[in-house]
Structure formats: C-alpha cells, structure tokens
Tab-separated table of C-alpha atoms in Angstrom:
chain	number	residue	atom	x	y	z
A	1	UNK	CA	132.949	128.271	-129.028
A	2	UNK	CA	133.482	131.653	-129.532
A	3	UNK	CA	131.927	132.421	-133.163
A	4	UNK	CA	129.506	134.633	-131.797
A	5	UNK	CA	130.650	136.197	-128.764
A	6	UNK	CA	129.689	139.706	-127.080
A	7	UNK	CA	130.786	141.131	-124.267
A	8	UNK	CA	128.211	143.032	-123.123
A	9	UNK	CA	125.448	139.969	-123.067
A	10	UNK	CA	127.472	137.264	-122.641
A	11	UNK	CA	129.811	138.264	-119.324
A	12	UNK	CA	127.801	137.509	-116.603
A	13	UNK	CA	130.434	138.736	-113.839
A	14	UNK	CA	134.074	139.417	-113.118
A	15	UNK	CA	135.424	138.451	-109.426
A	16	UNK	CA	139.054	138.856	-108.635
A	17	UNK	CA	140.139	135.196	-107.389
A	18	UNK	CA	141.077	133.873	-104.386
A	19	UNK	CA	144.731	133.252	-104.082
A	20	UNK	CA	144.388	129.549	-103.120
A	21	UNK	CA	142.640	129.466	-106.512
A	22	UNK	CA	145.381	131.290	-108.331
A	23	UNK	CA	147.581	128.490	-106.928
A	24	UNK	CA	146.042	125.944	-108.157
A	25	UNK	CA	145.389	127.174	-111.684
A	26	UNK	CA	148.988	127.795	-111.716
A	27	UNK	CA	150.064	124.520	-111.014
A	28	UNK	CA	146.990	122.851	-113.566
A	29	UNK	CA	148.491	125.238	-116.220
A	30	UNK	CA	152.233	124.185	-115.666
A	31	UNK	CA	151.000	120.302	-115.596
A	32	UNK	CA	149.132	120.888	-118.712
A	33	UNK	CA	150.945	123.083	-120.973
A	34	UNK	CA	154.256	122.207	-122.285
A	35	UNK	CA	156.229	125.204	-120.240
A	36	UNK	CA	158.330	126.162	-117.267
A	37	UNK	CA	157.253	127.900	-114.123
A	38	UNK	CA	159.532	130.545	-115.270
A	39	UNK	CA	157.427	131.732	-118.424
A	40	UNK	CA	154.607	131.602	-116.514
A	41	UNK	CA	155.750	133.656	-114.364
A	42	UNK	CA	156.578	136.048	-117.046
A	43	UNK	CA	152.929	135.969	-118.363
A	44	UNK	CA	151.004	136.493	-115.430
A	45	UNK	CA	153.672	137.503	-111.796
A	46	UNK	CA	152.908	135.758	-109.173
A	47	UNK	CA	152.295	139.166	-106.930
A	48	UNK	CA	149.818	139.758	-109.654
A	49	UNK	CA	146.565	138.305	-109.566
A	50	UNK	CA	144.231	137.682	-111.881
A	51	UNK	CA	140.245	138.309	-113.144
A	52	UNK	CA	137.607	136.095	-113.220
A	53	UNK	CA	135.518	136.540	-116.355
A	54	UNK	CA	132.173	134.535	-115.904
A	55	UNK	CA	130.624	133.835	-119.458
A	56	UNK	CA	127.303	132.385	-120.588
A	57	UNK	CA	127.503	128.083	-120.989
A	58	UNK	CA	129.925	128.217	-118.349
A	59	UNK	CA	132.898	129.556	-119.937
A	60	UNK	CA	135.545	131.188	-117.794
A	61	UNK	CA	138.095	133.520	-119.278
A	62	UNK	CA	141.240	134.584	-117.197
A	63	UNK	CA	142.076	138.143	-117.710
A	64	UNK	CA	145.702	139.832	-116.704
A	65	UNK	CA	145.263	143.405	-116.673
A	66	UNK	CA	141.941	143.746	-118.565
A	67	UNK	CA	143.579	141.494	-121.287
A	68	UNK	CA	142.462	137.594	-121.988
A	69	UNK	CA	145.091	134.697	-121.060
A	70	UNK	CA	143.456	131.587	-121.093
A	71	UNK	CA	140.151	130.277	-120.687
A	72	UNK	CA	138.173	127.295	-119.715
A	73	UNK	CA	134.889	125.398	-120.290
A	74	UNK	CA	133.769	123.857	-117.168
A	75	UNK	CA	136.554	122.190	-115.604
A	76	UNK	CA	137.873	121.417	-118.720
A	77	UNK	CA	141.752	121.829	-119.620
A	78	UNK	CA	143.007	125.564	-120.040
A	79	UNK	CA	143.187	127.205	-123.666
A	80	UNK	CA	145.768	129.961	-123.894
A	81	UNK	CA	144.343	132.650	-126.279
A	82	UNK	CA	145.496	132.838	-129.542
A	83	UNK	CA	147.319	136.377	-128.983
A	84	UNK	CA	149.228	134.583	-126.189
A	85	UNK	CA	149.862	131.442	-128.387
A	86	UNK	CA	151.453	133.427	-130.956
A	87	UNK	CA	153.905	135.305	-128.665
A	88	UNK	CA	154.397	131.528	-127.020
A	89	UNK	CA	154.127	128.482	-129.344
A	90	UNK	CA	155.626	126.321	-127.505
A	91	UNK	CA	152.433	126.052	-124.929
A	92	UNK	CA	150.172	123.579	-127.097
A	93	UNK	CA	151.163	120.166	-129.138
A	94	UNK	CA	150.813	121.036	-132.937
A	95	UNK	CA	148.790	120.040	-135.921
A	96	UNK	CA	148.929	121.375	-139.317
A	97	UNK	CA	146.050	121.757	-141.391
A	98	UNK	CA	146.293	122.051	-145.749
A	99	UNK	CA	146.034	124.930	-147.778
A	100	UNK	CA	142.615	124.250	-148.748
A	101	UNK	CA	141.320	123.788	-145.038
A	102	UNK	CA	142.508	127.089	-144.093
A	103	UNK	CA	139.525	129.524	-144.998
A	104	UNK	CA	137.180	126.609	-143.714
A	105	UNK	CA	138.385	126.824	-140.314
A	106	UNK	CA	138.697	131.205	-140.601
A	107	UNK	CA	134.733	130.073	-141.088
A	108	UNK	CA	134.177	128.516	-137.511
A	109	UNK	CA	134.177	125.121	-138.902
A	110	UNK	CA	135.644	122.140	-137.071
A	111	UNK	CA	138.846	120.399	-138.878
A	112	UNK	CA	138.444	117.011	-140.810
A	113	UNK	CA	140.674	114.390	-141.031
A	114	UNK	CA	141.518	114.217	-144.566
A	115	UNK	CA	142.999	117.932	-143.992
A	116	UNK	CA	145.220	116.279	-141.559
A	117	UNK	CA	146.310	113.543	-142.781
A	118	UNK	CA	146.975	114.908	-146.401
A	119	UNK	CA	150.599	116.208	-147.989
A	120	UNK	CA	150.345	119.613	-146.409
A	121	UNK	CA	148.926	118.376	-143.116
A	122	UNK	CA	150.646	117.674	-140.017
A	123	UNK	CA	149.944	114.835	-137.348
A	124	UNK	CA	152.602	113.971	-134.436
A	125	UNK	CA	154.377	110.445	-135.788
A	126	UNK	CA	153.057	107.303	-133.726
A	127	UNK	CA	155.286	107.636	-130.852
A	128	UNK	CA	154.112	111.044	-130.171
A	129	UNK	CA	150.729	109.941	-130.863
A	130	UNK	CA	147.979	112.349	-128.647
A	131	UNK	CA	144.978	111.073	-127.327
A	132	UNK	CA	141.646	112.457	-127.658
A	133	UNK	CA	140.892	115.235	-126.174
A	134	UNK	CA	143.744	116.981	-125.889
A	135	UNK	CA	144.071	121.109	-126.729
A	136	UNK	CA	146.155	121.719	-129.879
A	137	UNK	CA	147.365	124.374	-131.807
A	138	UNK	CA	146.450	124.441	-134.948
A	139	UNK	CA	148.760	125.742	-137.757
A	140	UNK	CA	148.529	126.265	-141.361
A	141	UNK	CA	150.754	125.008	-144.666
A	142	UNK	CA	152.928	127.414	-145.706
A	143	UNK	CA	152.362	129.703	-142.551
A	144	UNK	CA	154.321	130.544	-139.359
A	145	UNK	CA	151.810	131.018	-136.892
A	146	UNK	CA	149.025	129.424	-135.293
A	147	UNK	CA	145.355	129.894	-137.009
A	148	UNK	CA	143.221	128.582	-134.353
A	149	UNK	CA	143.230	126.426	-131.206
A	150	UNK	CA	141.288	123.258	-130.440
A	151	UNK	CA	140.718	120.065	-129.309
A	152	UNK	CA	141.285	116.445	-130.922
A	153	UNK	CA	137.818	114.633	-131.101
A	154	UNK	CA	140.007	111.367	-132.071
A	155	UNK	CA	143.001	109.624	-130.750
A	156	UNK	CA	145.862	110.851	-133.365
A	157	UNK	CA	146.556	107.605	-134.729
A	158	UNK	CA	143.045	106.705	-135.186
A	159	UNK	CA	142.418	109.992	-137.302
A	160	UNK	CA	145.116	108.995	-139.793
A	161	UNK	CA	143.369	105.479	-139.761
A	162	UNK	CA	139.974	106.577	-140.470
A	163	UNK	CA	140.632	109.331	-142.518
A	164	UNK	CA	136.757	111.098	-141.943
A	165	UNK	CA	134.821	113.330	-140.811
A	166	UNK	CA	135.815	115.781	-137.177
A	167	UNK	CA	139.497	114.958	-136.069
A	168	UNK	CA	140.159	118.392	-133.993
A	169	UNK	CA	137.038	120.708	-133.162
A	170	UNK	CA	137.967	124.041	-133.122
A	171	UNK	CA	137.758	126.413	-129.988
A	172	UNK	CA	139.095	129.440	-131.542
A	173	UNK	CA	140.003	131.215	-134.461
A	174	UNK	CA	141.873	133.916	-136.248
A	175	UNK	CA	139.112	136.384	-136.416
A	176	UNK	CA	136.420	135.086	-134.037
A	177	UNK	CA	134.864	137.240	-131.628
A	178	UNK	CA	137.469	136.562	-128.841
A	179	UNK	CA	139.856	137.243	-131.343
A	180	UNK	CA	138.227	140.767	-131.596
A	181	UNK	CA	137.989	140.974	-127.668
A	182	UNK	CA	141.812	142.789	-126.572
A	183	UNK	CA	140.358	143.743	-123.418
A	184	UNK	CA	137.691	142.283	-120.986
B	1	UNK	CA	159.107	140.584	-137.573
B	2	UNK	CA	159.665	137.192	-135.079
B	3	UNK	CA	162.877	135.305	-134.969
B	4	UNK	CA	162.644	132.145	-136.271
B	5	UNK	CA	164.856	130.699	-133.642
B	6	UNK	CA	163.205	127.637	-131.669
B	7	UNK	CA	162.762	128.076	-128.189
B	8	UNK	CA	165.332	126.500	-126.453
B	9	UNK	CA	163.807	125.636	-123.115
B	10	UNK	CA	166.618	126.181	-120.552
B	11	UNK	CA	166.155	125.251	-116.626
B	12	UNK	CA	166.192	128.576	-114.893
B	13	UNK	CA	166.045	130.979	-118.257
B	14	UNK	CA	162.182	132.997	-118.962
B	15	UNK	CA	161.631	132.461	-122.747
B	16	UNK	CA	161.093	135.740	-124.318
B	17	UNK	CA	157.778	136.133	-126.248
B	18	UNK	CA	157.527	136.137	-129.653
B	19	UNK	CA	155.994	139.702	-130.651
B	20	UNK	CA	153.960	138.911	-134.069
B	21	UNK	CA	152.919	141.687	-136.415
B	22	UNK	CA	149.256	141.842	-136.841
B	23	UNK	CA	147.921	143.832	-139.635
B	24	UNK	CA	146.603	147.116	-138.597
B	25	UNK	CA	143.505	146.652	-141.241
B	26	UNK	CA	142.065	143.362	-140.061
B	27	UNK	CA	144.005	142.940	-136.905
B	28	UNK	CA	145.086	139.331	-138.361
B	29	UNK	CA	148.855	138.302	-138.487
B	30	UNK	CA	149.615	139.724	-141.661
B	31	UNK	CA	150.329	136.491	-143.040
B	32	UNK	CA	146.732	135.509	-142.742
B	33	UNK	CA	145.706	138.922	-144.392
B	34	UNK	CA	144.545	137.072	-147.949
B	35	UNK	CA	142.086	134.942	-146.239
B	36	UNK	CA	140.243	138.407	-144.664
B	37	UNK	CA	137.633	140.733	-145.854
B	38	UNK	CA	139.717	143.659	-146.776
B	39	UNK	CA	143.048	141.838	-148.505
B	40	UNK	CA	143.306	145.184	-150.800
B	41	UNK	CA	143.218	147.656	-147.921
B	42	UNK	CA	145.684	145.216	-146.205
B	43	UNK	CA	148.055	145.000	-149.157
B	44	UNK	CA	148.144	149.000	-149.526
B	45	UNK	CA	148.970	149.486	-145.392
B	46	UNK	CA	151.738	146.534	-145.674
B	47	UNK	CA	153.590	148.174	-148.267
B	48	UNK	CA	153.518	151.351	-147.063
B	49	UNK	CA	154.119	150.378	-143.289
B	50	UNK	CA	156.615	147.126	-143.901
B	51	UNK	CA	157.638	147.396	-147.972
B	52	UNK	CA	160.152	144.563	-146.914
B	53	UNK	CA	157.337	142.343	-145.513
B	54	UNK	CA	155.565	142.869	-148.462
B	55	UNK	CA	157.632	142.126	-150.809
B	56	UNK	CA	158.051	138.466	-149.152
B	57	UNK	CA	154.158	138.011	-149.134
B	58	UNK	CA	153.171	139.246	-152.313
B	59	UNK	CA	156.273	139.143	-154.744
B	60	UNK	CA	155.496	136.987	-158.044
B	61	UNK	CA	157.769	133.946	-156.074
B	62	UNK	CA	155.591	133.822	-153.327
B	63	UNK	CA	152.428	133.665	-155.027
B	64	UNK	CA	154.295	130.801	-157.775
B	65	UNK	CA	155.504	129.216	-154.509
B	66	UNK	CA	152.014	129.218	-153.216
B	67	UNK	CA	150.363	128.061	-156.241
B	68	UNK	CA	152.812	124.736	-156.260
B	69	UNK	CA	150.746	123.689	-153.113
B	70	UNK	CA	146.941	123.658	-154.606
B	71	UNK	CA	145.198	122.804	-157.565
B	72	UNK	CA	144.380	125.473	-160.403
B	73	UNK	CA	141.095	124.548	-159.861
B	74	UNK	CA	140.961	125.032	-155.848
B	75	UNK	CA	143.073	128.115	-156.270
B	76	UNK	CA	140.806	130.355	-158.919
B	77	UNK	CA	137.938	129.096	-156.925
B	78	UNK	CA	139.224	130.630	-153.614
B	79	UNK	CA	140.632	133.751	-155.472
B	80	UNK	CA	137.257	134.186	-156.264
B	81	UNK	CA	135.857	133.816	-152.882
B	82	UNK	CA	137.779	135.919	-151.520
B	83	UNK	CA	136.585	138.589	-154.275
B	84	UNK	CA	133.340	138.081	-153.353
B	85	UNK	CA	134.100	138.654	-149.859
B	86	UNK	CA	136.037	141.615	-150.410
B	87	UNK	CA	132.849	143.292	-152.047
B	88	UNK	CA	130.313	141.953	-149.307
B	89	UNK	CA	132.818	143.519	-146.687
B	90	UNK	CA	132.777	146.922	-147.992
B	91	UNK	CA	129.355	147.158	-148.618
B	92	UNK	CA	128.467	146.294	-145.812
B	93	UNK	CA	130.806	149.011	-144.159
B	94	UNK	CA	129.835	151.277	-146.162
B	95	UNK	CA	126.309	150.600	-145.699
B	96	UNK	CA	126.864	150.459	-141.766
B	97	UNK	CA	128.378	153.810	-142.140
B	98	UNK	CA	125.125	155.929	-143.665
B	99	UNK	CA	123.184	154.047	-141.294
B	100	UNK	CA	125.640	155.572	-138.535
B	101	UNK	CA	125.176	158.980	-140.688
B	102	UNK	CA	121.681	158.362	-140.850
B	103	UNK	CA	120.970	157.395	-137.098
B	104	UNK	CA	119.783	160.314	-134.336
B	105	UNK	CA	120.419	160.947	-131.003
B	106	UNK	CA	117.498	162.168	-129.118
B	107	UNK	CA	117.674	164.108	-126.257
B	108	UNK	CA	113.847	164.052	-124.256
B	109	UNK	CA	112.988	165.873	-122.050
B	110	UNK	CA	110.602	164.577	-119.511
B	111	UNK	CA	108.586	165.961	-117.242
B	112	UNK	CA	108.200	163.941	-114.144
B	113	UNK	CA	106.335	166.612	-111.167
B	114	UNK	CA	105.016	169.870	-112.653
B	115	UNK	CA	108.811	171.754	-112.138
B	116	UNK	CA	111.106	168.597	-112.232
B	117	UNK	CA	112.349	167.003	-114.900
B	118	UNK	CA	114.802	164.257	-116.005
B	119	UNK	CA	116.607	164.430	-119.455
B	120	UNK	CA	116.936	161.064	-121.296
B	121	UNK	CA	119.725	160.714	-123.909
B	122	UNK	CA	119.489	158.233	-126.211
B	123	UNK	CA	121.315	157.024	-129.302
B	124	UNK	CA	124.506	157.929	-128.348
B	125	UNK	CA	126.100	154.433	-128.645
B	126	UNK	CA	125.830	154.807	-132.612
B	127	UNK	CA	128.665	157.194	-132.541
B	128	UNK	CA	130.977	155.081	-130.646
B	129	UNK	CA	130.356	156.766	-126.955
B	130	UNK	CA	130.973	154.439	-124.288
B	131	UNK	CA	127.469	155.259	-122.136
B	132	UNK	CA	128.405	154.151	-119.227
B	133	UNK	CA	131.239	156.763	-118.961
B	134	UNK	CA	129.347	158.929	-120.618
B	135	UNK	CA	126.730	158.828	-117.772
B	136	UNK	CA	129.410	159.051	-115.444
B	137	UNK	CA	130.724	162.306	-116.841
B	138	UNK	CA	127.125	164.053	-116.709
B	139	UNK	CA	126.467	162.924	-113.511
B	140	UNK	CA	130.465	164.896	-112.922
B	141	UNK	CA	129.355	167.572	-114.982
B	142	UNK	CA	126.020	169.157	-113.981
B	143	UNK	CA	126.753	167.049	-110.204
B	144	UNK	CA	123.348	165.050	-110.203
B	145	UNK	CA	122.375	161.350	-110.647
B	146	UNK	CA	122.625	159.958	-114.398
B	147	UNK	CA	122.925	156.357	-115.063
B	148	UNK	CA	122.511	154.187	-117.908
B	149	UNK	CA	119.245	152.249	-117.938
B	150	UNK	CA	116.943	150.241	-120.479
B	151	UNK	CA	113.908	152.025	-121.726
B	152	UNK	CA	110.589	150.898	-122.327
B	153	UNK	CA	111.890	149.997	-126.249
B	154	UNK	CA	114.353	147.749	-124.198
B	155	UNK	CA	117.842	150.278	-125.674
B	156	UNK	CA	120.220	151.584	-123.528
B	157	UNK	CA	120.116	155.437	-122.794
B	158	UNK	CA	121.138	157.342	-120.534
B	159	UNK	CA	118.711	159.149	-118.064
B	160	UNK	CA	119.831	162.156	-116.243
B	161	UNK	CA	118.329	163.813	-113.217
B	162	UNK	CA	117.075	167.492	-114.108
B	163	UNK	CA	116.437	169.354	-117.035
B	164	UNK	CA	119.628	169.577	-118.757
B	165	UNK	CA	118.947	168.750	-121.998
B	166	UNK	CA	119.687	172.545	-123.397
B	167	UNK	CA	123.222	172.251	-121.563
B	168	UNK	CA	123.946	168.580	-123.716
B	169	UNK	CA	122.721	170.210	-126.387
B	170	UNK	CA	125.572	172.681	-126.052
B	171	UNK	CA	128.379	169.992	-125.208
B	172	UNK	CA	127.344	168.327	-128.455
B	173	UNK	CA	127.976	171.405	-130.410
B	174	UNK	CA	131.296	172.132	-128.659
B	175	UNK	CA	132.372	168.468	-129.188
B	176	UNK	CA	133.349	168.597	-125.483
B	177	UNK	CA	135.734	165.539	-124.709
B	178	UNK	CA	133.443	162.452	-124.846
B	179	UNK	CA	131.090	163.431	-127.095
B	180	UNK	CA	133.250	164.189	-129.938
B	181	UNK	CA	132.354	162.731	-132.996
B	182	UNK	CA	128.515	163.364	-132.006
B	183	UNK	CA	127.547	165.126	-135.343
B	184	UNK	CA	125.182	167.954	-134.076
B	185	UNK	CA	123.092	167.931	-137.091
B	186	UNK	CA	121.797	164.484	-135.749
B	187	UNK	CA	120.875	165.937	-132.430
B	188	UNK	CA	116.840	165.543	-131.975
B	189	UNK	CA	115.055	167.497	-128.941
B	190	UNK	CA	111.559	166.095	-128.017
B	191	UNK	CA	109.909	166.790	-124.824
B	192	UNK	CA	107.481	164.598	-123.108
B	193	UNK	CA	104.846	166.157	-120.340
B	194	UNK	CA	103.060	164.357	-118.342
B	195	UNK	CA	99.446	162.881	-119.635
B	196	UNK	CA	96.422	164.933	-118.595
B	197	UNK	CA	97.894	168.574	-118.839
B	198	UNK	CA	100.865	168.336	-116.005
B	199	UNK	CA	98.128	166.895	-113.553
B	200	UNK	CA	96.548	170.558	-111.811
C-alpha cells in the first residue's frame, strides 16, 4: 500500500477532527486492537487531538503531533504504524514469516503460505485460529521485532491447509515509503 | 536496547513503550540492517556507536547460529544479493550526488512593466531547501509577496515580487540561514525582458 508513497503528491489535505470523531476512533481502536484504554491514552491524550491526513485511494493516516499513528483504508480496520508497533507489540495478533521470506517481503511483496506454515514460520494453533481479514503483525525467524504489518487474505487454518499462494498481504514494511515518512 | 520482558497487561497500569534502536545509516532496527542497501556502512556505525550490540549481531556465533536456519545454497545466494545491492546503492548515491553537484539554481530576472520586475528562483529544492519556507523568509526579508508556484516547465520555484535577484545573489554567497548549503558556484543569473523591446 505504501511502496511508493510521497508526500507532497499524494496528501490531498489535513483537517484537525471533530471530537465526536476522535471518540469514536478511540473506542474502534480499543475494540480492535488487543490494548487497554490506558495505553491509548498514553499514545495519543485524550486533551490532545489528532490530524487528519487525506491520501490518494482513500487512505487516511492519523497523525499525533506531525508524527503517523495509525492509518486506514476506507473504513477498513486501523493499522498502527510500524514505529508505533515496535514500541507496542502487543497491539496486533502475530505471524512469523522464515528466513528466506524475509528480503521478499523488505521487497513489497505479499507473504505466501508455505513461508508460514514452514519450520521457521509462525501461525496461531487452531484454537486461536484468525479469520480472514484480520491486521497482523508480521515478524521474522530469528528476529525480535516486527518487519511489516498486514492483513490475512485466508482464514488461518485454511492457510496451513492449502499451503499456496497469498496467506497475509502486506500493508507495510520495514523500509517503505511510510516507513521513511517520521513526520506528516 | 528493549527489555525482553512481556507485557504484563495490568487493569489500571499504562504499559511503557518499548524504545527500539534503529540504525542511524538506514533508519531500520538494527537487527534488520543485513537485509538493507548499506549493511557495510551499518556495520562500521554499530560498532562504533553500540560495540556490545555488535558483537551479538555479527560475532562468528551469530552468523553459525544463523546459518543453522537456511540452506548453503539459499544463504550464498542471498549473501550475494545483498552484494549486489550494496553496489547498486552506492552508485546510485553517488551518482545522485554529482547530479546534485552538477544541478543549477537560476535566479531570472523578469521584467513584467518597463520598471517592475519579479525575480524567479528556481532549483533550489536540489540542495535540500524547503521552498515553501524559503519563500516565506524572502517574502520576511525584502517585505514583499513571494510564493512558491509551478512554472510553465511544470517545477516548483519560487517567484518573488521585485527585482531582488542581486540581493539573493548575496544571501547565497553569505550562506545566510536557509540557504546554506547553496554552493554559489552553481548560482545562474538570466534575465528575461519583455518581447518586442519593453513595449514603448
């Protein structure tokens, strides 16, 4: 989503929002994520508000002070940035990717199965099982933080049953051009 | 470097961010460093910056313990890659930096009504000046209208109102707070009357 990314042709606007929106993105963000209302509160105050940034193919990123925090296509669920993923793991379900997947996916490309479902991958066990379509952080063998973030294309259990082709599509990477954004 | 702890989610308690050390070459956790563009330059500024963090990312053990995980085969392969990459990286800095040498600002004057004039400024962006405070500043500076607009070659420049293009000319040479890093050898003046010999 964000392989090729500028700022300066791709923002169409920033609006301050309304505080009844700021409500309810706080309470879609504490439903959705995997975190208490405390934390939140400790990324983004609620005295605080927070910046609109309107981007091309209906992208909106949420910036705190100038810097990204999460961001959302369409009405879609909320991504957390991968700068605010690393200082908070705990916000997204995990997978784990293999060694050999890794430089694929610092590439832009979407994650296969196999990389998954082999020795150095990492699905959640059947009763943990995720549907499609849920946001997930994507980590690495052999690594301690996140590489990218993105979104499971298959129901877990199905992707260790067919074993091919997309299982998570990736939103964002280490090294993409949001990756390169700090500030908005 | 991050605690390892896991974050124990308690009812009332704020849990503390983890503060992750990006690499100061390629801006990637430095774990992630080998799979960049510049893995030398990153080696060089871990050691000197964390020599402990270095030693557990690039001791023999840790590459042994990596090369346990992946096939010989897999692993020359991506050493090689990454190589490759390494060149294509700095060349291409290096050539982006003699086209930055290479690149000119031009400062036009143009004549718009026999005595007025407006100065244009373009080119400025190639040495890293941000033109929309840049415009600001001028406008500050010499207290008339400059702003940043698109011109005709559809670039940015900056256009400001009155002949002042000897008086940029100057700031360039004195490197005067925004401007610095402007080499002044790269400085162009054109002027640009009006067709039809200033219209008697």
């Amino acid at each position: 989503m964000f392989k090729k990314f500028s700022p300066s042709s791709d923002v169409s606007g920033q609006t301050s929002l309304k505080s009844s929106v700021q409500r309810s993105i706080r309470t879609s963000l504490l439903s959705q994520w995997k975190v208490e209302s405390e934390t939140v509160e400790q990324i983004w105050p609620k005295k605080e508000s927070l910046t609109l940034v309107k981007c091309r193919d209906h992208i909106s990123i949420y910036t705190f002070h100038g810097e990204p925090l999460f961001f959302q296509h369409f009405d879609g669920p909320f991504y957390p940035t991968l700068r605010l993923l690393h200082k908070y793991p705990f916000l997204l379900p995990m997978v784990r990717i293999d060694r050999g997947a890794i430089r694929f996916l610092l590439a832009g490309a979407h994650m296969m199965c196999p990389g998954l479902t082999s020795a150095g991958g990492y699905l959640p066990p059947a009763d943990a099982a995720m549907p499609a379509g849920t946001p997930v952080a994507i980590y690495a063998e052999g690594k301690e933080h996140a590489v990218g973030i993105g979104i499971t294309k298959l129901d877990t259990e199905e992707m260790k049953k067919v074993n091919k082709d997309v299982g998570v599509e990736t939103v964002t990477y280490i090294g993409d051009d949001l990756w390169a954004l700090q500030t908005l | 470097m991050a605690s390892q702890e896991e974050p124990v989610a308690g009812p009332a308690q704020p849990i503390a961010p983890i503060q992750v050390l990006y690499c100061g070459v390629c801006t990637f956790p430095v774990e992630y460093c080998e799979f960049g563009s510049h893995l030398k330059k990153c080696k060089e500024w871990l050691q000197k910056e964390h020599p402990d963090l270095y030693e557990k990312y690039y001791s023999e053990e840790a590459l042994q313990a990596k090369l346990g995980t992946l096939s010989l085969e897999a692993q020359t392969k991506l050493e090689k890659d990454t190589a490759k990459k390494e060149e294509k990286a700095e060349a291409k800095a290096e050539a982006a930096l003699k086209k930055k040498m290479a690149s000119r600002v031009t400062i036009k004057r143009i004549e718009r009504n026999k005595r007025k004039h407006v100065t244009a400024i373009h080119g400025l962006e190639a040495f890293g000046v941000d033109l929309k405070k840049a415009a600001k500043f001028f406008a500050q500076k010499f207290a008339t209208g400059a702003s940043v607009t698109k011109n005709t070659q559809g670039f940015d420049e900056i256009v400001v109102q009155g002949d002042v293009s000897g008086d940029i000319v100057e700031m360039i040479e004195d490197q005067v707070g925004l401007l610095k890093g402007v080499p002044k050898d790269n400085v162009v003046e054109v002027e640009e009357k009006k067709k039809g010999g200033g219209g008697a």
